[in-house]
Coordinates of C-alpha atoms in Angstrom, one line a residue:
Chain Q
M193 CA 5.6 -28.7 14.6
G194 CA 6.1 -32.4 14.3
E195 CA 9.6 -34.0 14.3
F196 CA 11.4 -33.9 11.0
N197 CA 11.6 -37.7 10.8
E198 CA 12.9 -40.1 8.2
Y199 CA 9.6 -40.0 6.2
K200 CA 9.5 -36.2 6.0
K201 CA 13.1 -36.3 4.7
M202 CA 12.0 -38.8 2.1
L203 CA 9.0 -36.7 1.2
V204 CA 11.3 -33.8 0.3
E205 CA 13.5 -36.1 -1.7
F206 CA 10.5 -37.6 -3.4
I207 CA 9.0 -34.2 -4.3
Y208 CA 12.2 -33.2 -6.0
G209 CA 13.0 -36.5 -7.6
E210 CA 16.2 -36.9 -5.6
I211 CA 15.2 -40.1 -3.9
T212 CA 16.8 -43.5 -4.3
P213 CA 14.5 -46.3 -5.7
E214 CA 14.7 -48.1 -2.4
S215 CA 13.7 -45.1 -0.3
E216 CA 10.9 -44.3 -2.8
R217 CA 9.4 -47.7 -2.4
K218 CA 9.5 -47.4 1.4
F219 CA 8.1 -43.9 1.3
L220 CA 5.1 -44.8 -1.0
E221 CA 4.3 -47.8 1.1
H222 CA 4.2 -45.5 4.2
L223 CA 2.3 -42.8 2.4
S224 CA -0.6 -45.1 1.6
I225 CA -1.3 -45.5 5.3
C226 CA -0.1 -42.2 6.9
E227 CA -2.6 -39.3 6.8
E228 CA -0.1 -36.8 8.1
C229 CA 2.3 -37.5 5.3
Q230 CA -0.5 -37.3 2.8
R231 CA -1.5 -33.9 4.1
D232 CA 2.2 -32.7 4.1
L233 CA 2.6 -33.9 0.5
R234 CA -0.6 -32.0 -0.5
E235 CA 0.4 -28.8 1.3
I236 CA 3.9 -28.8 -0.2
R237 CA 2.6 -29.4 -3.7
E238 CA 0.2 -26.4 -3.2
A239 CA 3.1 -24.2 -2.0
R240 CA 5.1 -25.2 -5.1
E241 CA 2.1 -24.3 -7.2
I242 CA 2.1 -20.8 -5.7
L243 CA 5.8 -20.3 -6.6
R244 CA 5.2 -21.6 -10.1
D245 CA 2.5 -18.9 -10.6
M246 CA 5.0 -16.3 -9.5
E247 CA 7.5 -17.5 -12.1
K248 CA 4.9 -17.6 -14.9
E249 CA 4.4 -13.8 -14.5
K250 CA 7.9 -12.7 -15.0
E251 CA 7.2 -9.1 -15.8
Y252 CA 5.4 -8.2 -12.6
P253 CA 6.1 -4.8 -11.1
P254 CA 8.0 -5.0 -7.9
P255 CA 6.3 -4.5 -4.6
V256 CA 6.8 -1.4 -2.6
V257 CA 8.2 -1.8 0.9
I258 CA 6.9 0.6 3.6
V259 CA 8.1 0.8 7.1
E260 CA 5.6 0.4 9.9
G261 CA 4.9 3.6 11.7
K262 CA 6.9 6.6 10.6
E263 CA 8.6 6.6 7.3
R264 CA 12.3 5.9 7.4
I265 CA 14.2 9.2 7.4
P266 CA 17.6 9.3 5.7
W267 CA 19.3 11.0 8.6
A268 CA 22.6 11.5 6.9
A269 CA 20.9 13.2 3.9
A270 CA 18.7 15.3 6.2
I271 CA 21.7 16.6 8.2
F272 CA 23.7 17.3 5.1
L273 CA 20.8 19.3 3.6
F274 CA 20.3 21.2 6.8
L275 CA 24.0 22.2 6.9
F276 CA 24.0 23.0 3.2
F277 CA 21.1 25.4 3.6
M278 CA 22.6 26.9 6.7
F279 CA 25.7 27.5 4.7
I280 CA 23.9 29.0 1.7
L281 CA 21.2 31.0 3.5
G282 CA 23.1 31.8 6.7
F283 CA 22.0 31.7 10.3
K284 CA 21.4 34.1 13.1
I285 CA 23.3 34.3 16.3
K286 CA 21.7 36.2 19.1
I287 CA 23.9 37.4 21.9
G288 CA 22.2 39.7 24.5
D289 CA 20.3 42.3 22.5
N290 CA 22.6 41.9 19.6
Q291 CA 22.0 39.7 16.6
I292 CA 24.2 38.9 13.7
Q293 CA 23.4 37.1 10.5
V294 CA 26.1 34.7 9.5
S295 CA 26.1 33.5 5.9
A296 CA 28.8 31.6 3.9
V297 CA 30.6 34.8 3.1
E298 CA 30.1 36.4 6.5
S299 CA 31.3 33.4 8.3
Q300 CA 34.5 33.6 6.2
D301 CA 34.9 37.1 7.6
I302 CA 34.5 35.9 11.1
Y303 CA 37.1 33.2 10.6
E304 CA 39.5 35.7 9.2
Y305 CA 38.8 37.9 12.2
L306 CA 39.3 35.0 14.6
A307 CA 42.5 34.2 12.8
D308 CA 43.7 37.7 13.3
V309 CA 42.8 37.9 17.0
S310 CA 43.9 34.4 17.9
E311 CA 47.2 32.7 17.6
K312 CA 45.3 29.4 17.3
G313 CA 44.9 30.1 13.6
I314 CA 41.6 29.5 11.7
N315 CA 41.3 25.8 12.5
F316 CA 39.6 26.0 15.8
A317 CA 36.0 26.0 16.8
P318 CA 34.8 29.5 17.7
T319 CA 32.9 29.9 20.9
L320 CA 30.0 32.3 21.6
K321 CA 32.4 34.6 23.3
D322 CA 34.4 34.8 20.1
Y323 CA 31.3 35.8 18.2
E324 CA 30.4 38.3 20.8
N325 CA 33.8 39.9 20.6
Y326 CA 33.5 40.0 16.8
F327 CA 30.1 41.6 17.0
N328 CA 31.3 44.2 19.5
E329 CA 34.1 45.2 17.2
I330 CA 31.7 45.6 14.3
N331 CA 29.5 47.9 16.5
Q332 CA 32.5 49.9 17.5
G333 CA 33.3 50.5 13.9
G334 CA 36.2 48.1 13.9
K335 CA 36.7 45.3 11.5
K336 CA 34.1 44.4 8.8
Chain X
M292 CA 27.7 -20.9 -18.1
D293 CA 30.3 -20.9 -20.8
E294 CA 33.6 -21.9 -19.1
K295 CA 35.7 -20.2 -21.8
L296 CA 33.8 -17.0 -21.2
I297 CA 34.6 -17.1 -17.5
E298 CA 38.3 -17.9 -18.3
R299 CA 38.5 -14.9 -20.6
A300 CA 36.9 -12.7 -17.9
K301 CA 39.4 -14.0 -15.4
R302 CA 42.2 -12.9 -17.7
G303 CA 40.6 -9.4 -17.7
E304 CA 39.0 -9.4 -21.1
R305 CA 36.5 -6.6 -20.9
E306 CA 34.1 -8.0 -23.6
A307 CA 33.9 -11.3 -21.7
F308 CA 33.0 -9.6 -18.5
E309 CA 30.4 -7.4 -20.3
E310 CA 28.8 -10.6 -21.6
I311 CA 28.7 -12.1 -18.2
M312 CA 27.1 -9.0 -16.8
R313 CA 24.5 -9.0 -19.6
R314 CA 23.6 -12.6 -18.8
W315 CA 23.7 -12.4 -15.0
E316 CA 22.2 -9.0 -14.2
P317 CA 18.6 -10.0 -14.8
K318 CA 19.1 -13.3 -12.9
I319 CA 20.7 -11.6 -9.8
Y320 CA 18.0 -8.8 -9.9
S321 CA 15.1 -11.3 -10.0
F322 CA 16.7 -13.4 -7.3
A323 CA 17.2 -10.4 -5.0
L324 CA 13.8 -9.0 -5.7
K325 CA 12.1 -12.2 -4.6
H326 CA 14.2 -12.2 -1.5
L327 CA 13.7 -8.6 -0.6
G328 CA 10.4 -7.6 -2.1
N329 CA 11.9 -4.2 -2.8
V330 CA 13.0 -2.8 -6.2
D331 CA 15.6 -0.4 -4.8
D332 CA 17.2 -2.9 -2.5
A333 CA 17.3 -5.5 -5.4
K334 CA 19.0 -2.9 -7.6
D335 CA 21.6 -2.1 -4.9
V336 CA 22.3 -5.8 -4.4
T337 CA 22.6 -6.4 -8.2
Q338 CA 25.1 -3.5 -8.6
E339 CA 27.2 -4.7 -5.6
V340 CA 27.2 -8.3 -6.8
L341 CA 28.3 -7.3 -10.3
F342 CA 31.0 -5.2 -8.9
L343 CA 32.2 -8.0 -6.6
I344 CA 32.2 -10.4 -9.6
Y345 CA 34.3 -8.0 -11.5
R346 CA 36.7 -7.5 -8.6
K347 CA 37.0 -11.1 -7.5
I348 CA 36.5 -13.3 -10.6
Y349 CA 40.2 -13.8 -11.0
Q350 CA 40.2 -15.5 -7.5
L351 CA 37.7 -18.2 -8.7
K352 CA 39.6 -21.4 -9.0
N353 CA 36.8 -23.7 -10.2
T354 CA 35.0 -22.2 -13.2
D355 CA 32.3 -25.0 -12.9
A356 CA 31.3 -23.4 -9.6
F357 CA 30.8 -20.0 -11.1
S358 CA 27.0 -20.1 -10.7
S359 CA 27.0 -21.2 -7.0
W360 CA 29.8 -18.6 -6.4
V361 CA 27.6 -15.8 -7.7
Y362 CA 24.6 -17.0 -5.7
S363 CA 26.7 -17.1 -2.6
I364 CA 27.9 -13.6 -3.1
T365 CA 24.3 -12.5 -3.8
L366 CA 23.0 -14.2 -0.6
N367 CA 25.7 -12.4 1.4
E368 CA 24.5 -9.0 0.1
I369 CA 20.9 -9.9 0.6
R370 CA 21.6 -10.9 4.3
K371 CA 23.3 -7.6 4.9
I372 CA 20.1 -5.9 3.9
W373 CA 17.9 -8.2 6.0
K374 CA 20.2 -7.5 9.0
R375 CA 19.6 -3.8 8.5
R376 CA 15.9 -4.3 8.1
E377 CA 15.3 -6.3 11.4
K378 CA 15.5 -3.0 13.3
D379 CA 13.1 -1.3 11.0
R380 CA 10.2 -3.8 11.1
V381 CA 9.5 -3.9 7.4
E382 CA 6.0 -4.2 6.0
I383 CA 5.4 -4.9 2.3
R384 CA 2.6 -3.5 0.3
L385 CA 1.2 -5.6 -2.5
P386 CA 2.5 -4.5 -5.9
E387 CA 0.2 -2.6 -8.1
G388 CA -0.5 -3.9 -11.5
S389 CA 0.5 -7.5 -10.9
S390 CA -2.0 -10.3 -10.4
E391 CA -3.3 -10.9 -6.9
R392 CA -1.7 -14.4 -6.7
V393 CA 1.7 -13.1 -7.5
G394 CA 1.4 -10.3 -5.0
Y395 CA 0.4 -12.7 -2.3
A396 CA 3.2 -15.0 -3.2
I397 CA 5.9 -12.3 -2.9
F398 CA 4.3 -11.0 0.2
A399 CA 4.2 -14.5 1.7
L400 CA 7.9 -15.1 0.8
Q401 CA 8.8 -12.1 2.9
M402 CA 6.9 -13.4 5.9
I403 CA 8.9 -16.7 6.3
P404 CA 12.3 -16.9 8.0
P405 CA 15.2 -15.8 5.7
E406 CA 17.0 -19.1 6.0
H407 CA 13.9 -20.9 4.7
R408 CA 13.4 -18.5 1.9
E409 CA 17.0 -18.9 0.8
V410 CA 16.7 -22.6 0.3
I411 CA 13.3 -22.4 -1.3
L412 CA 14.4 -19.9 -3.9
L413 CA 17.6 -21.7 -4.6
K414 CA 15.7 -24.9 -5.1
E415 CA 12.4 -23.8 -6.7
I416 CA 13.5 -20.9 -8.8
E417 CA 17.2 -21.4 -9.5
G418 CA 16.9 -25.2 -9.7
F419 CA 19.9 -26.2 -7.7
S420 CA 20.0 -29.8 -6.3
I421 CA 19.8 -30.4 -2.5
K422 CA 23.5 -31.3 -2.5
E423 CA 24.5 -28.1 -4.3
I424 CA 22.5 -25.9 -1.9
A425 CA 24.1 -27.7 1.1
E426 CA 27.6 -27.0 -0.4
M427 CA 26.7 -23.4 -1.3
L428 CA 25.3 -22.5 2.2
K429 CA 27.8 -24.8 4.1
I430 CA 25.0 -26.6 5.9
P431 CA 24.2 -30.4 6.0
E432 CA 21.8 -31.8 3.4
G433 CA 19.4 -32.8 6.1
T434 CA 19.1 -29.1 7.1
V435 CA 18.4 -28.1 3.5
K436 CA 15.6 -30.7 3.4
S437 CA 14.0 -29.6 6.7
R438 CA 14.2 -26.0 5.7
L439 CA 12.5 -26.8 2.4
F440 CA 9.8 -28.9 4.2
Y441 CA 9.0 -26.3 6.9
G442 CA 9.6 -23.3 4.6
L443 CA 7.2 -24.5 2.0
K444 CA 4.5 -25.3 4.5
A445 CA 5.0 -21.8 6.1
L446 CA 4.8 -20.2 2.7
R447 CA 1.5 -21.9 1.9
R448 CA 0.2 -20.9 5.4
E449 CA 1.2 -17.3 5.0
Y450 CA -0.2 -17.2 1.4
L451 CA -3.6 -18.5 2.6
R452 CA -3.7 -16.1 5.6
L453 CA -3.0 -13.1 3.4
K454 CA -5.7 -14.2 1.0
E455 CA -8.2 -14.7 3.8
E456 CA -7.4 -11.3 5.3
A457 CA -7.8 -9.6 1.9
N458 CA -11.2 -11.4 1.3
G459 CA -12.3 -10.3 4.8
R460 CA -11.4 -6.6 3.9
I461 CA -13.4 -6.9 0.6
Q462 CA -16.5 -8.4 2.1

């Protein structure tokens, strides 16, 4: 990449008609003998032509962006959906040979049970031991 | 832009703001789409910018600068999306239904550095002067000129590369 010198600066001003008459005269004089500037001018005009084509076709459909490799996964949405389905369909907890199905309604029972047996109230995170105790009570014909 | 309309919107007149939205929504969308090459991101940016205009228009002191103010807000929102994208290594597929030349042009625009793309679109599409762009982006005029120079050259290079690659695939 060549140095962005005085003539390249003038070239940009010239292209956009933002050049002073004095600079324009100086630039055109230089342009007539400088092959590099002639090439730069030609390339920049071609680039502008590409952009003009884009503007002519206003109603183009937008491009589709894809991510290299795997598609982007909306993790927050995925986690939300997983928890939502867990809540609706329920989930199984296996403790030893015992297995309990916990659904939205059942989990409410568990929390009520936990509230009964614990002074902590219902706003604490139950442990597997809590579930085990709950399950044992069910088997012994206790709460449910 | 009609100064009276902006003044009315600043005073909170709903109709004036709706008129501004009607005029600016397609401009912001088109600008964002060329920057981002993605319809969903462009829509998000448009919504956010319109919301910001609504919320902050009363802070605008110089109504003459409304246009550059809107583009500055839009560029900020576009940069946020680009920042997010760097991690994801985005690739762009050519749009279906549009001409090949336009597809390559949009693709090539995404391939050049964002700071070059910003000045190119502000100059070539929105028609701001070099001085206005420098003020808007808070950079020296010389930097605007060098970004235009190298950006346009890079755009042409990318455009030709894409065309060559596509011809190679077809042959």
